[in-house]
CSV table of C-alpha atoms in Angstrom, one decimal:
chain,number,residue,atom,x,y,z
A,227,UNK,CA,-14.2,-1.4,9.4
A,228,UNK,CA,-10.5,-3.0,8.7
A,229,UNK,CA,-11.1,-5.7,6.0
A,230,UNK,CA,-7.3,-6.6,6.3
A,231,UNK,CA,-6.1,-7.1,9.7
A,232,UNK,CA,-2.7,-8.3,11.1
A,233,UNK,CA,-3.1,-8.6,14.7
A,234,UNK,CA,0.4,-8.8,15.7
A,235,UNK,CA,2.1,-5.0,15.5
A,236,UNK,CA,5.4,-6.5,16.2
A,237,UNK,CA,7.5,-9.3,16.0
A,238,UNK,CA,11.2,-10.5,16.5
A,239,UNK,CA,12.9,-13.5,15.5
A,240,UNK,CA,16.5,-14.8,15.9
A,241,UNK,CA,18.7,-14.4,12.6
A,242,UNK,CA,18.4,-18.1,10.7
A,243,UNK,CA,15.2,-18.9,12.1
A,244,UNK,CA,11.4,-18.8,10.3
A,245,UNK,CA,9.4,-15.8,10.5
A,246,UNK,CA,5.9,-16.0,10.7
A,247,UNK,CA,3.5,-12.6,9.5
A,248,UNK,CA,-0.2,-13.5,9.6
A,249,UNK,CA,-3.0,-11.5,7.9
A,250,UNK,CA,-7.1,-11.8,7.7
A,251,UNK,CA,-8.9,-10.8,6.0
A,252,UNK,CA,-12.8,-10.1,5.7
A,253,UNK,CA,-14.2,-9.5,2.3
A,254,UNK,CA,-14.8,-12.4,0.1
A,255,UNK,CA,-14.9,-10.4,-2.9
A,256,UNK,CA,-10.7,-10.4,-2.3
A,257,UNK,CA,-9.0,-12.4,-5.5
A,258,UNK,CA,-5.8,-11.2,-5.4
A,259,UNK,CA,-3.6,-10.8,-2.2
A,260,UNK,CA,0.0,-9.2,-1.9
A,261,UNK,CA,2.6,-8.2,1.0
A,262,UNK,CA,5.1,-5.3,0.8
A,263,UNK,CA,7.9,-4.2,2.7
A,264,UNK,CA,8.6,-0.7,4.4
A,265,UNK,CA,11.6,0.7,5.7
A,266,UNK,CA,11.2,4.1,7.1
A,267,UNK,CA,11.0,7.2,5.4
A,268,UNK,CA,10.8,4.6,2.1
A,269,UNK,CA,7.9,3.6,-0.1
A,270,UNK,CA,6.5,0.1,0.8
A,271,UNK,CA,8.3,-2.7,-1.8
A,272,UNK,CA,6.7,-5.3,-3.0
A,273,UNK,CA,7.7,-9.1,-2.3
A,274,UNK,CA,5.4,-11.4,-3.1
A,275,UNK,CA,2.0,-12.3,-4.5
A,276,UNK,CA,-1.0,-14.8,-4.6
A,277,UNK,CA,-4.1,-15.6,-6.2
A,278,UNK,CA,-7.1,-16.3,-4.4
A,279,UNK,CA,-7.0,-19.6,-6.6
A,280,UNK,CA,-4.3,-21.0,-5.1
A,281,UNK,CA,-2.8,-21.8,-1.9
A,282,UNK,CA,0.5,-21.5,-2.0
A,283,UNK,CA,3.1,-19.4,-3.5
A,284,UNK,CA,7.3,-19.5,-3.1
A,285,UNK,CA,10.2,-17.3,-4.3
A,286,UNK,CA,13.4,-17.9,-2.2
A,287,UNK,CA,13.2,-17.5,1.0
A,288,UNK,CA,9.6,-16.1,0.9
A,289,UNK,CA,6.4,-18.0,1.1
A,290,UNK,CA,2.9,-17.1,1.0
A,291,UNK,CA,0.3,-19.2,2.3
A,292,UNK,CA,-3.4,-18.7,1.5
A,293,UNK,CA,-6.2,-20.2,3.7
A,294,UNK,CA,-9.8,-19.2,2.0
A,295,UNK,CA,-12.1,-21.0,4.1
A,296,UNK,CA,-10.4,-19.6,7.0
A,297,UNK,CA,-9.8,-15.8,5.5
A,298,UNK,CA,-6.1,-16.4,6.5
A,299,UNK,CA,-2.7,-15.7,5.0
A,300,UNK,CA,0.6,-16.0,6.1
A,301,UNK,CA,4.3,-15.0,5.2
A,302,UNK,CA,6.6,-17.5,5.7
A,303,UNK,CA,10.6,-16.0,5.5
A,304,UNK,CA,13.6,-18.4,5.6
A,305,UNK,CA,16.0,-18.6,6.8
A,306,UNK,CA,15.5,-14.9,8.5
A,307,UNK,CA,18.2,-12.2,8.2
A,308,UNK,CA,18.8,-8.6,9.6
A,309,UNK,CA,18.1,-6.9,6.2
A,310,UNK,CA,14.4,-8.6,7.1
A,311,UNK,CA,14.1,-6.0,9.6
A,312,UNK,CA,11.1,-3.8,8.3
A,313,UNK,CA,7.4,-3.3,8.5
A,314,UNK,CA,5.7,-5.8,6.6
A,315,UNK,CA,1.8,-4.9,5.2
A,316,UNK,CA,-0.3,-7.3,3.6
A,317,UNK,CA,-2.5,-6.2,1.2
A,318,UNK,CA,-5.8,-7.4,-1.0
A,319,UNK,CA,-7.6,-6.4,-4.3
A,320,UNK,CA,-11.0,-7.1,-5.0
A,321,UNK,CA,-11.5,-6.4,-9.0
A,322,UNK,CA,-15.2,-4.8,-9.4
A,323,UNK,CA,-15.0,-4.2,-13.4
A,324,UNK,CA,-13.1,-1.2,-14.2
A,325,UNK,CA,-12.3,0.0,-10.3
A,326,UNK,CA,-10.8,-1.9,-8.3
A,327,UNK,CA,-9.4,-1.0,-4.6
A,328,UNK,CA,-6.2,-2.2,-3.2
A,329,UNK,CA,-6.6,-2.4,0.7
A,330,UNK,CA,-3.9,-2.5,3.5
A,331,UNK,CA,-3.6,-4.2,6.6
A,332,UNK,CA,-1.6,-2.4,9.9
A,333,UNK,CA,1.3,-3.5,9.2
A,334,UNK,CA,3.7,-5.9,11.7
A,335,UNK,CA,7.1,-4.7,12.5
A,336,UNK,CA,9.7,-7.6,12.4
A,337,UNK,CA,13.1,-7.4,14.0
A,338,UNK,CA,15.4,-10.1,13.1
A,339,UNK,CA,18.1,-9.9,15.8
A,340,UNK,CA,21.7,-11.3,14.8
B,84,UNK,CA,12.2,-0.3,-14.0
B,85,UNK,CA,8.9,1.6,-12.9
B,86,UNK,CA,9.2,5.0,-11.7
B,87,UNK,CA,6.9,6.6,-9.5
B,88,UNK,CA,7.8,9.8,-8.2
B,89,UNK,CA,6.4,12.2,-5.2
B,90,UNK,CA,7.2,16.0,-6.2
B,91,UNK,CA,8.4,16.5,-2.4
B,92,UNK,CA,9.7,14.2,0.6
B,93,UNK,CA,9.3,16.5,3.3
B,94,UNK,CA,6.5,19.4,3.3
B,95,UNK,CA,5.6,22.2,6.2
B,96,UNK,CA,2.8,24.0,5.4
B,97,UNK,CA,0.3,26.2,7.5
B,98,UNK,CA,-3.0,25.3,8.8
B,99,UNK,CA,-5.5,26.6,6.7
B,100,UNK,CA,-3.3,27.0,3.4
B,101,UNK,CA,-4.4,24.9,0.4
B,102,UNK,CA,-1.7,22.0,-0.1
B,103,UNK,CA,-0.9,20.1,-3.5
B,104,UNK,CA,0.8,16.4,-3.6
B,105,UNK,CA,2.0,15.5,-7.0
B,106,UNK,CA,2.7,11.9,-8.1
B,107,UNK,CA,4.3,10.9,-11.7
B,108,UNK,CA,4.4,8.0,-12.9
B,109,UNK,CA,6.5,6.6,-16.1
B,110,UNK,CA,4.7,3.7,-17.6
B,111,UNK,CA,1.5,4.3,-18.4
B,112,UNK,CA,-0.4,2.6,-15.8
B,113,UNK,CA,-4.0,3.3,-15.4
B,114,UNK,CA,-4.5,2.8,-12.0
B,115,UNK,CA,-3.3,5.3,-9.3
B,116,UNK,CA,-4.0,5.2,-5.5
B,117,UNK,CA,-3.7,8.0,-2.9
B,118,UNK,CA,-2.7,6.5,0.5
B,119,UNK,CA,-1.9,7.9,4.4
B,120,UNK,CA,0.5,5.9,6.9
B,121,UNK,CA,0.0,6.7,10.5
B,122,UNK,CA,1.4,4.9,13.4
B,123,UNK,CA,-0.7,2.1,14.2
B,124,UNK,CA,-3.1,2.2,11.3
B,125,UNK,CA,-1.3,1.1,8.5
B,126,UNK,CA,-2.0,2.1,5.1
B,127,UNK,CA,-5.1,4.0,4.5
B,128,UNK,CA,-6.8,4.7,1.5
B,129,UNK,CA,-7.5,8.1,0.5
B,130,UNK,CA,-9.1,8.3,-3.1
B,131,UNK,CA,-8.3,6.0,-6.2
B,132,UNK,CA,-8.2,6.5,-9.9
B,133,UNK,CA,-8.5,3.5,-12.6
B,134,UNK,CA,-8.4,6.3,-15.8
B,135,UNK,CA,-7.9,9.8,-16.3
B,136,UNK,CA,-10.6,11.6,-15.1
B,137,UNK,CA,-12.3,8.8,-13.2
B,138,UNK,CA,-11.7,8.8,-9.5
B,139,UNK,CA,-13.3,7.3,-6.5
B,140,UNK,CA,-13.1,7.3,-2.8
B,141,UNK,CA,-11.1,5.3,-0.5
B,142,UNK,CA,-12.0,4.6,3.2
B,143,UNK,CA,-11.2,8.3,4.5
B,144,UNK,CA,-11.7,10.9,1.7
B,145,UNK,CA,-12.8,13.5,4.0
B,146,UNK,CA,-10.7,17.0,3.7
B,147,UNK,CA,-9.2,15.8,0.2
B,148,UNK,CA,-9.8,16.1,-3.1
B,149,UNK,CA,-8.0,14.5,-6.3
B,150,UNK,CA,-7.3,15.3,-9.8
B,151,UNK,CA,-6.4,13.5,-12.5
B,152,UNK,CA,-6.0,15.5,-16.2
B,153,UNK,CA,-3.1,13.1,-17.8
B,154,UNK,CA,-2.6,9.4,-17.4
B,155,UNK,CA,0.6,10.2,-15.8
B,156,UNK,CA,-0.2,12.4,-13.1
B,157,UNK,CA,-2.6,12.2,-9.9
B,158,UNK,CA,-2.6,15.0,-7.5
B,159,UNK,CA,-3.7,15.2,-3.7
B,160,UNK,CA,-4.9,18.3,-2.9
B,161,UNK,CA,-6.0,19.3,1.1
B,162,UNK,CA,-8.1,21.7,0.8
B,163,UNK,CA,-7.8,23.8,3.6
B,164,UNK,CA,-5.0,21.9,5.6
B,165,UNK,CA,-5.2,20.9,9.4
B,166,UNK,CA,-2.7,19.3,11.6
B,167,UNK,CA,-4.4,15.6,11.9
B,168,UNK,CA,-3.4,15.5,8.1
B,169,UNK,CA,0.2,15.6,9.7
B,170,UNK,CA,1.1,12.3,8.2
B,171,UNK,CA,3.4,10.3,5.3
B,172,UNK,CA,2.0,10.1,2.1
B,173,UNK,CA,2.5,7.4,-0.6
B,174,UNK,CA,1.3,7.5,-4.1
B,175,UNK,CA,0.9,4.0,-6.1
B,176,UNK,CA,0.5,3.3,-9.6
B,177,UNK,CA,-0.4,-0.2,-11.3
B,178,UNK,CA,-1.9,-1.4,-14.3
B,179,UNK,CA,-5.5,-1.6,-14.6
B,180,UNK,CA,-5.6,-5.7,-14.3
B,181,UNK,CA,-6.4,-7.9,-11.8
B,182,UNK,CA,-3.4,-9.8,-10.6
B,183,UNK,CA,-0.3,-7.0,-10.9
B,184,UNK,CA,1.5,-5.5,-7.9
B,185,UNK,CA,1.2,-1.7,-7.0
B,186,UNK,CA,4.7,0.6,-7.6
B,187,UNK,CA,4.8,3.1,-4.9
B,188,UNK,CA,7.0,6.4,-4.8
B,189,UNK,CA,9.1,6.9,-2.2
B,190,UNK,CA,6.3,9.0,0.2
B,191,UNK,CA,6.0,12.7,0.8
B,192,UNK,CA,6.0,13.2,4.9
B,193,UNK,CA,4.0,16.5,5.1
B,194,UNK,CA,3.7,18.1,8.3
B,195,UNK,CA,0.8,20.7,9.1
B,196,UNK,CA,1.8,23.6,11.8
């Protein structure tokens, strides 16, 4: 049972333009929500964060978007650049008193092509 | 800067042989995860810790174990490895709070022949 889904295992974009990397989620126990990137044969990085009580979240050219009623987040990156070119995950806590369990998506592979 | 570091980043071992993954990690974070990356299923979670001693399972704990005798440290172990544990390994660490990023080491790919 994937509680984090990205549906879309790939992407490309043209250097300069927006990329778009959507994630949904499933559990409504979620509060906290994160993306990472991952170059191969590299731990994932992390790049940005959001709370589940807000909807929006920006640092430089990365923005997070956070739909609840929908289960929906999104990573907006602009202007796009080749060093963008990575798997991106998204990721979500839920905080259950002293445990709590950080879960992955599949991960989307964007290409930004010069 | 956090540190967390995988004892190996590449690791052939035997089916059948008993395999151990160390993680360390440098600032005192309670919270350490075990994950798996395999193509197509993203990150999966193996087992969890939130304090030393304390573990839980993740979604596929089957064919490991964990152990976790210092804050510091938290070990994968396969018990008695097969080849569909062929995979990359990461190893996070965070602190035990809700709304702080995970530091991950830089992944052990262990191969099983």
């Amino acid at each position: 049972d994937q509680q984090v889904k990205q549906n879309s295992p790939s992407l490309s974009v043209q250097e300069g333009r927006i990329s778009i990397l959507n994630c949904d989620y499933t559990n409504s126990m979620f509060d906290y929500f994160l993306w990472y990137k991952k170059y191969p044969a590299e731990g994932p990085t992390f790049l940005i964060s959001i709370s589940s009580i807000k909807d929006k979240n920006e640092d430089g050219r990365f923005t997070v978007f956070l739909n609840k009623s929908a289960k929906h987040l999104s990573l907006h990156i602009v202007p796009s650049q080749p060093g963008d070119s990575a798997v991106y995950f998204c990721a979500a806590y839920y905080y259950g008193g002293a445990t709590n369990k950080l879960i992955f998506g599949t991960g989307t592979l964007l290409a930004v092509q010069p | 800067d956090v540190k967390v570091t995988q004892s190996s980043r590449y690791l052939v071992k035997r089916t059948g042989e008993k395999v151990f993954l160390e993680c360390v990690q440098d600032m005192d974070h309670e919270n350490m995860f075990w994950y798996r990356q395999d193509p197509g299923l993203g990150l999966r979670l193996i087992y969890f810790s939130y304090d030393v001693k304390m573990k839980e399972k993740g979604d596929i704990p089957e064919g490991y174990s964990v152990s976790r005798e210092k804050k510091e440290r938290f070990s994968l172990i396969l018990e008695s490895a097969s080849t569909n544990q062929t995979s990359m390994y990461l190893c996070a660490s965070r602190v035990g709070r809700s709304n702080t990023e995970a530091f991950f080491g830089q992944g052990t790919r262990l191969t099983v022949v």
